[in-house]
Coordinates of C-alpha atoms in Angstrom, one line a residue:
M27 CA 203.2 121.9 -182.4
K28 CA 204.7 125.4 -182.0
R29 CA 205.7 126.3 -185.5
F30 CA 208.3 128.8 -186.5
F31 CA 206.0 130.6 -188.9
L32 CA 203.3 130.8 -186.3
F33 CA 205.3 132.1 -183.4
Y34 CA 203.0 131.4 -180.4
I35 CA 206.4 131.3 -178.6
A36 CA 206.4 131.8 -174.9
L37 CA 210.2 131.9 -174.3
I38 CA 211.5 128.9 -172.3
C39 CA 214.1 130.6 -170.1
L40 CA 216.5 128.8 -167.9
T41 CA 218.1 130.2 -164.8
F42 CA 221.8 129.9 -164.1
V43 CA 223.1 128.5 -160.9
S44 CA 226.8 128.4 -160.4
C45 CA 228.3 124.9 -160.7
R46 CA 231.8 123.9 -161.5
D47 CA 231.5 122.0 -164.7
F48 CA 228.2 122.7 -166.3
L49 CA 225.4 125.2 -166.8
T50 CA 222.6 124.3 -164.5
E51 CA 219.4 124.8 -166.3
T52 CA 215.8 125.0 -165.0
N53 CA 212.8 125.5 -167.2
Y54 CA 210.6 128.6 -166.8
S55 CA 207.7 129.7 -168.9
G56 CA 206.7 133.3 -169.4
L57 CA 206.1 136.1 -171.8
S58 CA 209.1 137.8 -173.3
D59 CA 207.9 141.1 -172.0
N60 CA 207.9 139.9 -168.4
P61 CA 209.8 142.4 -166.2
F62 CA 211.8 139.3 -165.0
Y63 CA 213.9 139.6 -168.1
N64 CA 214.9 143.2 -167.3
S65 CA 216.6 142.0 -164.1
E66 CA 220.1 140.6 -163.8
V67 CA 218.9 137.2 -162.9
G68 CA 216.3 137.3 -165.6
V69 CA 218.7 138.2 -168.4
E70 CA 221.2 135.6 -167.3
A71 CA 218.4 133.1 -167.5
L72 CA 217.5 134.3 -170.9
V73 CA 221.1 133.9 -172.1
N74 CA 221.2 130.3 -170.7
S75 CA 218.1 129.5 -172.6
C76 CA 220.1 130.1 -175.8
Y77 CA 222.4 127.2 -174.8
T78 CA 219.7 124.6 -174.1
P79 CA 218.9 123.6 -177.7
T80 CA 222.4 122.4 -178.2
R81 CA 221.5 119.5 -175.9
L82 CA 218.7 118.5 -178.2
W83 CA 221.2 117.9 -181.1
Y84 CA 224.6 117.0 -179.7
G85 CA 224.7 113.7 -177.8
K86 CA 221.2 112.8 -179.1
E87 CA 219.9 110.1 -181.4
G88 CA 218.2 112.7 -183.7
G89 CA 221.3 114.7 -184.3
A90 CA 223.5 111.7 -184.8
T91 CA 221.0 110.3 -187.3
L92 CA 221.1 113.4 -189.4
T93 CA 224.9 113.6 -189.4
E94 CA 226.3 110.0 -189.3
L95 CA 223.6 107.9 -190.9
G96 CA 223.3 108.1 -194.7
T97 CA 227.1 108.6 -195.1
D98 CA 229.9 106.2 -196.0
L99 CA 230.7 105.4 -192.4
F100 CA 227.5 103.8 -191.0
L101 CA 224.7 101.6 -192.3
K102 CA 221.3 101.1 -190.7
G103 CA 221.6 98.8 -187.7
G104 CA 219.2 96.1 -186.7
D105 CA 217.0 98.4 -184.7
C106 CA 217.5 101.6 -186.7
K107 CA 214.6 104.0 -186.0
H108 CA 215.2 106.3 -189.0
P109 CA 216.1 103.9 -191.9
Q110 CA 215.0 106.5 -194.4
F111 CA 218.0 108.6 -193.6
S112 CA 220.3 105.7 -194.4
M113 CA 218.4 104.5 -197.5
Y114 CA 217.4 107.9 -199.1
N115 CA 214.1 106.3 -200.1
M116 CA 210.6 107.8 -200.5
D117 CA 210.1 107.8 -196.8
L118 CA 212.5 110.7 -196.6
N119 CA 210.0 113.4 -197.3
S120 CA 208.3 116.5 -195.9
Q121 CA 206.2 114.6 -193.4
D122 CA 209.2 113.3 -191.5
P123 CA 208.7 114.0 -187.8
L124 CA 212.4 114.1 -187.0
L125 CA 212.9 117.0 -189.5
Q126 CA 209.9 118.7 -188.1
V127 CA 211.2 118.7 -184.6
Y128 CA 214.6 120.1 -185.5
W129 CA 213.3 122.8 -187.8
S130 CA 211.1 124.0 -185.0
K131 CA 213.8 123.7 -182.3
F132 CA 216.5 125.5 -184.3
Y133 CA 214.1 128.4 -185.0
E134 CA 213.1 128.5 -181.3
A135 CA 216.8 128.7 -180.5
I136 CA 217.3 131.6 -182.9
N137 CA 214.4 133.4 -181.4
Y138 CA 215.9 132.9 -177.9
C139 CA 219.2 134.4 -179.3
N140 CA 217.4 137.3 -181.0
T141 CA 215.5 138.1 -177.8
A142 CA 218.6 137.8 -175.6
L143 CA 220.7 140.1 -177.9
E144 CA 218.0 142.7 -177.8
R145 CA 217.7 142.6 -174.0
L146 CA 221.4 142.6 -173.5
K147 CA 221.6 146.1 -175.1
T148 CA 220.2 147.5 -171.9
A149 CA 220.7 144.7 -169.5
P150 CA 221.5 145.6 -165.8
L151 CA 224.8 143.8 -165.9
D152 CA 228.4 144.7 -165.2
E153 CA 229.8 146.0 -168.6
E154 CA 232.3 143.2 -168.9
V155 CA 229.8 140.6 -168.2
R156 CA 227.3 142.1 -170.6
K157 CA 229.9 142.1 -173.4
R158 CA 230.7 138.5 -172.7
R159 CA 227.1 137.4 -172.8
I160 CA 226.6 139.2 -176.1
G161 CA 229.6 137.3 -177.5
E162 CA 228.2 134.0 -176.3
V163 CA 224.8 134.6 -177.8
A164 CA 226.1 135.9 -181.0
F165 CA 228.2 132.7 -181.4
L166 CA 225.1 130.5 -180.6
R167 CA 223.0 132.3 -183.2
A168 CA 225.7 131.7 -185.8
F169 CA 225.9 128.1 -184.7
Y170 CA 222.2 127.5 -185.1
Y171 CA 222.0 129.2 -188.5
W172 CA 224.9 127.0 -189.8
H173 CA 222.9 123.9 -189.0
L174 CA 219.7 125.3 -190.6
T175 CA 221.3 126.5 -193.8
E176 CA 223.5 123.4 -194.3
I177 CA 220.5 121.0 -193.6
W178 CA 217.9 123.0 -195.6
G179 CA 219.7 125.5 -197.8
P180 CA 218.1 129.0 -198.3
V181 CA 215.9 129.4 -195.2
H182 CA 214.2 132.4 -193.5
L183 CA 216.7 134.7 -191.9
T184 CA 215.6 136.8 -189.0
T185 CA 217.7 138.7 -186.4
T186 CA 214.9 140.4 -184.5
P187 CA 212.7 138.8 -181.8
S188 CA 209.4 137.3 -183.0
E189 CA 206.4 137.8 -180.8
G190 CA 202.9 136.8 -181.8
V191 CA 201.8 135.4 -185.1
Q192 CA 204.1 135.6 -188.1
T193 CA 202.6 134.2 -191.3
E194 CA 205.1 135.1 -194.0
A195 CA 208.6 133.8 -194.7
Y196 CA 211.1 134.2 -197.4
R197 CA 214.1 132.1 -198.5
T198 CA 217.3 134.0 -197.9
P199 CA 220.2 133.1 -200.1
V200 CA 222.8 130.9 -198.4
E201 CA 225.5 133.5 -199.1
D202 CA 223.5 136.1 -197.2
I203 CA 223.0 133.7 -194.3
Y204 CA 226.7 133.1 -194.1
K205 CA 227.3 136.9 -194.1
Q206 CA 225.2 137.0 -190.9
I207 CA 227.1 134.0 -189.5
F208 CA 230.4 135.7 -190.0
S209 CA 229.1 139.0 -188.6
D210 CA 227.9 137.2 -185.5
L211 CA 231.2 135.3 -185.1
D212 CA 233.2 138.5 -185.5
L213 CA 231.0 140.1 -182.8
A214 CA 231.6 137.0 -180.6
I215 CA 235.4 137.1 -181.1
T216 CA 235.5 140.8 -180.2
N217 CA 233.4 140.5 -177.1
L218 CA 235.0 137.3 -175.8
A219 CA 238.5 138.7 -175.9
G220 CA 240.3 137.5 -172.8
Y221 CA 237.9 134.7 -172.0
V222 CA 239.9 131.6 -172.8
T223 CA 239.4 129.3 -169.8
P224 CA 236.6 126.6 -170.0
D225 CA 233.7 127.7 -167.9
G226 CA 230.9 125.2 -167.6
G227 CA 230.2 124.8 -171.3
R228 CA 230.1 128.5 -172.0
V229 CA 231.4 129.8 -175.3
T230 CA 235.0 131.1 -175.1
L231 CA 237.2 133.1 -177.4
P232 CA 239.1 130.0 -178.8
A233 CA 235.7 128.3 -179.3
A234 CA 234.5 131.2 -181.4
E235 CA 237.7 131.3 -183.4
A236 CA 237.7 127.5 -184.0
F237 CA 234.1 127.6 -185.2
K238 CA 234.9 130.5 -187.5
A239 CA 237.8 128.5 -188.9
R240 CA 235.3 125.7 -189.7
M241 CA 233.0 128.2 -191.3
L242 CA 235.8 129.7 -193.4
L243 CA 236.7 126.3 -194.7
T244 CA 233.1 125.6 -195.5
R245 CA 232.9 128.8 -197.6
K246 CA 236.3 128.0 -199.3
Q247 CA 238.1 131.0 -197.8
Y248 CA 241.2 128.8 -197.4
A249 CA 243.9 131.4 -196.5
E250 CA 241.7 132.8 -193.7
A251 CA 240.7 129.3 -192.5
A252 CA 244.3 128.1 -192.3
K253 CA 245.5 131.3 -190.5
L254 CA 242.7 131.1 -187.8
A255 CA 243.0 127.3 -187.3
E256 CA 246.8 127.6 -186.9
H257 CA 246.3 130.5 -184.4
V258 CA 244.0 128.3 -182.3
I259 CA 246.6 125.5 -182.4
T260 CA 249.6 127.6 -181.4
D261 CA 248.3 130.4 -179.2
Y262 CA 246.3 128.5 -176.6
N263 CA 247.0 125.7 -174.1
F264 CA 245.3 122.9 -175.8
K265 CA 247.4 119.7 -176.1
F266 CA 247.2 116.1 -177.2
F267 CA 247.0 113.1 -175.0
D268 CA 249.7 110.6 -175.5
D269 CA 247.0 108.0 -176.2
Y270 CA 244.0 108.6 -178.4
A271 CA 241.9 106.4 -176.1
S272 CA 242.4 108.9 -173.3
V273 CA 240.3 111.5 -175.2
W274 CA 237.3 109.2 -174.7
D275 CA 238.2 107.8 -171.2
M276 CA 235.4 108.7 -168.8
A277 CA 238.0 110.2 -166.5
N278 CA 238.4 112.8 -169.2
S279 CA 234.7 113.1 -170.2
E280 CA 234.3 116.6 -168.8
G281 CA 235.0 119.1 -171.5
S282 CA 236.4 121.6 -169.1
T283 CA 239.3 119.3 -168.1
N284 CA 240.0 117.5 -171.4
S285 CA 243.0 119.2 -172.9
E286 CA 241.9 118.4 -176.5
V287 CA 238.4 119.9 -176.2
I288 CA 237.9 123.5 -177.4
W289 CA 234.1 123.6 -176.9
Y290 CA 231.5 121.1 -175.6
V291 CA 227.9 120.7 -174.8
N292 CA 227.8 119.8 -171.1
Y293 CA 225.9 117.1 -169.3
S294 CA 225.8 116.1 -165.7
S295 CA 225.6 113.0 -163.5
D296 CA 222.5 114.6 -161.9
Q297 CA 219.8 113.7 -164.3
L298 CA 217.6 116.5 -163.0
L299 CA 220.1 118.9 -164.4
N300 CA 220.2 117.1 -167.8
R301 CA 216.6 117.8 -168.8
D302 CA 216.7 119.7 -172.1
I303 CA 213.1 120.2 -172.7
S304 CA 210.2 121.3 -170.4
E305 CA 207.7 118.8 -169.2
E306 CA 205.0 121.0 -170.6
D307 CA 206.6 121.0 -174.1
Y308 CA 207.1 117.3 -174.0
S309 CA 203.6 116.6 -172.9
A310 CA 202.0 118.9 -175.4
N311 CA 204.0 117.3 -178.3
N312 CA 204.4 113.8 -177.0
S313 CA 203.1 112.1 -180.1
L314 CA 205.5 114.1 -182.4
Y315 CA 208.6 113.6 -180.1
T316 CA 207.7 109.8 -179.8
N317 CA 207.4 109.4 -183.6
A318 CA 210.6 111.4 -184.2
N319 CA 212.5 109.3 -181.7
C320 CA 215.2 112.0 -181.4
F321 CA 215.8 112.4 -177.7
Y322 CA 214.5 111.0 -174.3
T323 CA 212.7 112.9 -171.6
E324 CA 215.4 112.4 -169.0
G325 CA 218.0 114.1 -171.1
G326 CA 221.6 113.2 -170.9
N327 CA 224.1 112.2 -173.6
N328 CA 222.6 109.1 -175.3
L329 CA 225.3 108.2 -177.9
H330 CA 226.7 105.4 -175.8
L331 CA 223.5 103.4 -176.8
M332 CA 223.5 104.0 -180.5
F333 CA 226.6 102.5 -182.1
C334 CA 226.6 99.1 -180.3
Y335 CA 225.0 95.8 -180.9
R336 CA 223.0 93.6 -178.4
Y337 CA 225.8 91.4 -177.2
D338 CA 223.5 89.9 -174.6
L339 CA 221.5 88.1 -177.3
L340 CA 224.4 86.0 -178.5
G341 CA 224.2 83.4 -175.8
A342 CA 227.9 83.9 -175.1
G343 CA 228.0 84.3 -171.3
V344 CA 227.5 88.1 -171.4
S345 CA 224.6 90.0 -169.8
I346 CA 224.1 93.7 -170.1
D347 CA 226.4 95.6 -167.8
L348 CA 227.8 99.0 -167.3
N349 CA 230.1 98.6 -170.3
G350 CA 227.2 99.4 -172.6
V351 CA 223.7 98.8 -173.9
G352 CA 223.4 98.0 -177.6
Y353 CA 220.5 99.8 -179.2
Q354 CA 222.1 98.9 -182.6
R355 CA 220.9 102.1 -184.4
Y356 CA 224.0 102.6 -186.5
A357 CA 226.1 99.7 -187.9
T358 CA 229.8 100.3 -188.7
S359 CA 230.5 100.1 -192.4
K360 CA 233.2 97.8 -193.8
H361 CA 234.6 100.9 -195.5
L362 CA 235.1 102.6 -192.1
L363 CA 236.9 99.7 -190.6
E364 CA 239.2 99.4 -193.6
L365 CA 240.3 103.1 -193.3
Y366 CA 242.5 102.1 -190.3
N367 CA 245.9 100.5 -190.1
E368 CA 245.5 99.3 -186.6
D369 CA 249.1 98.1 -186.5
I370 CA 250.4 101.6 -186.5
D371 CA 247.5 103.9 -185.7
Q372 CA 246.2 104.2 -182.1
R373 CA 242.8 105.4 -183.2
Y374 CA 241.4 102.0 -184.2
D375 CA 241.8 100.6 -180.7
G376 CA 240.6 103.9 -179.2
T377 CA 237.5 104.0 -181.3
F378 CA 236.2 100.4 -181.6
R379 CA 235.6 97.4 -179.3
E380 CA 236.4 94.0 -180.8
V381 CA 236.5 91.9 -177.6
I382 CA 233.8 91.5 -174.9
Y383 CA 234.5 89.3 -171.9
N384 CA 232.3 86.7 -170.2
N385 CA 230.7 88.4 -167.1
G386 CA 229.1 85.3 -165.6
S387 CA 225.8 85.1 -167.5
S388 CA 224.3 81.6 -167.3
D389 CA 223.1 82.1 -171.0
N390 CA 226.2 80.6 -172.5
K391 CA 226.4 78.0 -175.3
Y392 CA 230.2 78.2 -175.4
T393 CA 232.9 77.0 -173.0
S394 CA 234.2 80.4 -171.9
Q395 CA 234.3 81.1 -168.2
Q396 CA 233.8 84.3 -166.4
G397 CA 236.7 86.7 -167.3
D398 CA 237.5 84.8 -170.6
T399 CA 236.9 86.2 -174.1
A400 CA 233.2 85.7 -174.8
I401 CA 232.8 87.6 -178.1
Y402 CA 235.3 88.5 -180.7
F403 CA 234.1 90.6 -183.7
T404 CA 237.1 91.8 -185.7
K405 CA 238.0 93.6 -188.9
K406 CA 240.7 91.0 -189.5
H407 CA 240.4 88.1 -192.0
L408 CA 240.8 85.0 -189.8
S409 CA 241.9 81.6 -191.1
K410 CA 239.7 78.6 -191.1
E411 CA 242.1 76.9 -188.8
F412 CA 241.8 79.6 -186.2
A413 CA 238.0 79.6 -186.5
D414 CA 237.8 75.9 -186.1
R415 CA 240.0 76.1 -183.0
V416 CA 237.9 78.7 -181.2
R417 CA 234.3 78.1 -182.4
T418 CA 233.3 76.2 -179.3
K419 CA 235.1 78.5 -176.9
Y420 CA 233.5 81.9 -177.8
C421 CA 231.4 83.7 -180.3
M422 CA 233.7 84.8 -183.2
K423 CA 233.0 86.7 -186.4
D424 CA 235.7 88.1 -188.7
I425 CA 235.2 90.7 -191.4
D426 CA 234.2 88.0 -193.9
S427 CA 231.5 86.7 -191.5
L428 CA 230.2 90.2 -190.8
Y429 CA 230.2 91.7 -194.3
N430 CA 229.5 90.5 -197.8
D431 CA 232.0 91.3 -200.6
D432 CA 230.1 94.4 -201.7
G433 CA 230.3 95.8 -198.1
S434 CA 226.7 95.0 -197.1
L435 CA 226.1 93.5 -193.8
R436 CA 225.3 89.8 -193.6
D437 CA 223.1 90.5 -190.6
N438 CA 222.6 94.2 -189.6
R439 CA 222.4 93.1 -185.9
W440 CA 226.1 92.3 -185.8
F441 CA 229.1 94.5 -186.6
V442 CA 232.3 95.8 -185.0
E443 CA 231.0 98.4 -182.7
M444 CA 232.1 102.1 -182.5
H445 CA 232.7 102.4 -178.8
K446 CA 234.2 105.9 -178.2
H447 CA 231.0 107.2 -176.5
A448 CA 230.8 104.4 -173.9
D449 CA 230.1 105.3 -170.3
H450 CA 230.8 102.6 -167.7
T451 CA 230.1 105.0 -164.8
R452 CA 226.3 105.0 -165.2
A453 CA 224.5 104.0 -162.0
E454 CA 222.6 101.2 -163.7
A455 CA 223.2 99.0 -166.8
M456 CA 220.0 100.1 -168.5
E457 CA 220.4 103.8 -167.7
R458 CA 220.0 105.7 -171.0
A459 CA 221.5 109.0 -169.9
S460 CA 225.2 109.5 -169.7
K461 CA 227.0 112.4 -168.0
R462 CA 229.6 112.4 -170.8
D463 CA 230.0 115.9 -172.3
A464 CA 229.5 116.1 -176.1
F465 CA 232.7 117.3 -177.7
V466 CA 231.8 119.7 -180.5
L467 CA 235.2 121.4 -181.3
R468 CA 238.4 119.6 -180.7
L469 CA 242.1 120.4 -181.2
S470 CA 242.6 117.7 -183.9
E471 CA 240.0 119.4 -186.1
M472 CA 242.1 122.5 -186.2
Y473 CA 245.0 120.5 -187.6
L474 CA 242.7 118.9 -190.2
I475 CA 241.3 122.3 -191.2
A476 CA 244.8 123.8 -191.4
A477 CA 246.0 120.8 -193.6
E478 CA 243.0 121.0 -195.9
A479 CA 243.0 124.8 -196.2
E480 CA 246.7 124.9 -196.9
M481 CA 246.4 122.1 -199.5
M482 CA 243.5 123.9 -201.3
N483 CA 245.6 127.0 -201.2
N484 CA 248.4 125.1 -203.0
N485 CA 250.7 125.2 -200.0
I486 CA 251.3 121.5 -200.1
S487 CA 254.4 121.2 -198.0
T488 CA 252.7 123.2 -195.2
A489 CA 249.6 121.0 -195.5
V490 CA 251.7 117.9 -195.2
Q491 CA 253.4 119.2 -192.1
W492 CA 250.1 119.9 -190.3
M493 CA 248.8 116.5 -191.3
N494 CA 252.0 114.7 -190.1
D495 CA 251.9 116.7 -186.9
L496 CA 248.5 115.2 -186.1
R497 CA 249.3 111.7 -187.4
V498 CA 252.5 111.4 -185.4
Q499 CA 250.5 112.2 -182.3
R500 CA 248.1 109.3 -183.1
A501 CA 250.9 106.8 -183.9
K502 CA 251.4 103.8 -181.8
P503 CA 254.8 104.0 -180.1
G504 CA 257.6 103.2 -182.4
H505 CA 255.5 103.7 -185.6
E506 CA 255.7 107.5 -185.9
E507 CA 257.6 107.4 -189.2
E508 CA 255.2 105.0 -190.7
M509 CA 252.3 107.3 -189.9
K510 CA 253.9 110.2 -191.9
I511 CA 252.6 111.0 -195.4
T512 CA 254.2 112.8 -198.4
A513 CA 252.9 115.4 -200.8
A514 CA 251.8 112.6 -203.1
D515 CA 249.3 111.5 -200.6
M516 CA 247.6 114.8 -200.1
N517 CA 244.2 115.1 -201.8
I518 CA 240.7 115.6 -200.7
D519 CA 240.0 111.9 -200.4
F520 CA 242.9 111.5 -198.0
I521 CA 241.7 114.4 -196.0
L522 CA 238.2 112.9 -195.7
D523 CA 239.7 109.5 -194.8
E524 CA 241.7 111.2 -192.1
R525 CA 238.7 113.1 -190.8
A526 CA 236.8 109.8 -190.6
R527 CA 239.6 108.2 -188.6
E528 CA 239.8 111.1 -186.2
L529 CA 236.2 112.4 -185.9
V530 CA 234.0 109.4 -186.6
G531 CA 230.8 109.5 -184.5
E532 CA 231.2 113.2 -183.6
Q533 CA 228.2 114.4 -185.7
L534 CA 230.3 115.9 -188.6
R535 CA 230.4 113.4 -191.4
W536 CA 227.3 114.4 -193.4
F537 CA 228.4 118.0 -193.3
D538 CA 232.0 117.1 -194.4
L539 CA 230.8 115.1 -197.4
K540 CA 228.4 117.8 -198.4
R541 CA 231.0 120.5 -198.0
T542 CA 233.5 118.7 -200.2
G543 CA 230.9 117.7 -202.8
K544 CA 231.5 114.1 -202.0
L545 CA 228.2 113.0 -200.5
V546 CA 226.6 111.3 -203.5
E547 CA 229.9 109.8 -204.7
Y548 CA 230.9 108.3 -201.4
V549 CA 227.4 107.0 -200.5
R550 CA 227.1 105.3 -203.9
K551 CA 230.6 103.8 -203.5
W552 CA 230.4 102.6 -199.9
N553 CA 226.8 102.7 -198.5
T554 CA 225.0 99.6 -199.7
D555 CA 221.8 100.8 -198.0
A556 CA 221.6 103.9 -200.2
K557 CA 223.8 103.5 -203.3
D558 CA 220.8 102.9 -205.6
N559 CA 218.6 105.7 -204.2
I560 CA 220.7 108.7 -203.4
Q561 CA 220.4 111.6 -205.9
D562 CA 222.1 115.0 -206.2
Y563 CA 219.2 116.8 -204.5
H564 CA 219.8 114.8 -201.3
V565 CA 222.5 117.3 -200.2
L566 CA 219.5 119.1 -198.7
R567 CA 216.7 117.8 -196.5
P568 CA 213.0 118.3 -197.2
I569 CA 211.3 121.4 -195.6
P570 CA 208.7 120.1 -193.1
Q571 CA 205.3 120.3 -194.7
V572 CA 203.7 121.8 -191.6
Q573 CA 205.9 124.8 -192.1
L574 CA 205.0 125.2 -195.7
D575 CA 201.3 124.9 -194.9
A576 CA 201.5 127.6 -192.2
I577 CA 202.7 130.5 -194.4
T578 CA 200.4 132.7 -196.5
N579 CA 203.0 133.7 -199.2
K580 CA 203.4 130.1 -200.4
G581 CA 204.9 131.1 -203.8
D582 CA 207.9 132.7 -202.0
F583 CA 208.8 129.7 -200.0
L584 CA 208.8 126.5 -202.0
Q585 CA 209.8 122.9 -201.1
N586 CA 213.4 121.9 -201.8
E587 CA 213.9 120.3 -205.2
G588 CA 213.2 116.6 -205.4
Y589 CA 210.9 116.4 -202.4
K590 CA 207.1 116.3 -202.1

């Protein structure tokens, strides 16, 4: 394994080939001093290498595990590959391969960024292009450091390229890491001025501003966060769809043409362009990557697999088709379902799938015919009379059949599935890779940031207005007034509920609960997998032991509290 502290890093550079909606990336191996990187093509390839690690996190099982599992919204599904992150048990420790992979990959990403920023100082590029590339890379370095410090706390901060062996590391205070994050974002905003049009997944000015608004909220700089979020809302051309389901329609899955998407990690229908890790790297670390179960060799967005159950195993006349494959990694919690009022809020129907139709499978113990309802899993409480009437027609489970009174699953194979990442355009039913872009920053988050920041800054009426502006957009037709709230409703719990309704499954929840100091409280209240195990120290993850073993100044870089 290439370790951060032992930097035997041969930069993995990726060349840029123009294509309408995505960065085309091809792996190269070579030393960072190679003259190739002093050429225009070479430095562009180096910049593109800084983007590639985003594909190892967003739209991937590993990244979703570390952000959605172990929260109030999801429990471990019947085939969960990382149950320790849901249960917070003794298996969540410094030997965990998933944490080892991401520690290494985030630091490799930062070294790409450090090297690119150094090369860009003298790069043979047009001055405007050079400035823009500096802005993009500065954003990405800030982006990776945010992940590192929020997951692991005080980590080693470096802003210079690492070549050869590095055997010492020091824990930089979180406040200092955020100073670097804000410095990089300010550089990005300055250099990206004028670049506001989506361009194949590249960072733009509104993306940098939107991410800075998220960072300002994280650091409790509420006035600045509100001002910047409101600027992104009002000063660009982002706009809401009339129907929340349209945000997730495959027709709108390309971030560059989705009017609600500010920044995205791009994927392609050509799986050769989706590869996010070199064959050499995967081969050399096959055992680690296999044990980590964090991403697949063919690349692509994999989240369409993760939140669904195996409907084909119910004997209900449904075989696996292009509407989804159920890997049942993450099971929807009862708490999440109960956050929605589906009678007035579009987002329930746009997020979950309750009905699956008979598609002609001969494996059918019910009387449904092709095209009829075959499976109905619902958050509703259904009467005994209704259940008796339909029990021979199709497979039906209501919320009382799926969950116990304490919110635990009666059987973690079966739950109401979160379906917003579905991709029915895949070439084959069992294809794991989706071309769906992973949406990282969306317009609605800016409304949520503005509402929370204004509330925390005691501007309650303004906070209510921003919240109502969002909720009215998400109302079912004719229910706009019912969706509005008042000042009495505005508190941090309502904010978190609204963020769940809007952003569930978008790899933010763990960060949100940690940021607001609600992780332990919410998990104890609503996550039956973890309520007896989670402790205050679980707001950080354990440092991988291989990293601690690799350094020589061990007394300066200790394990996070609570872990062995």
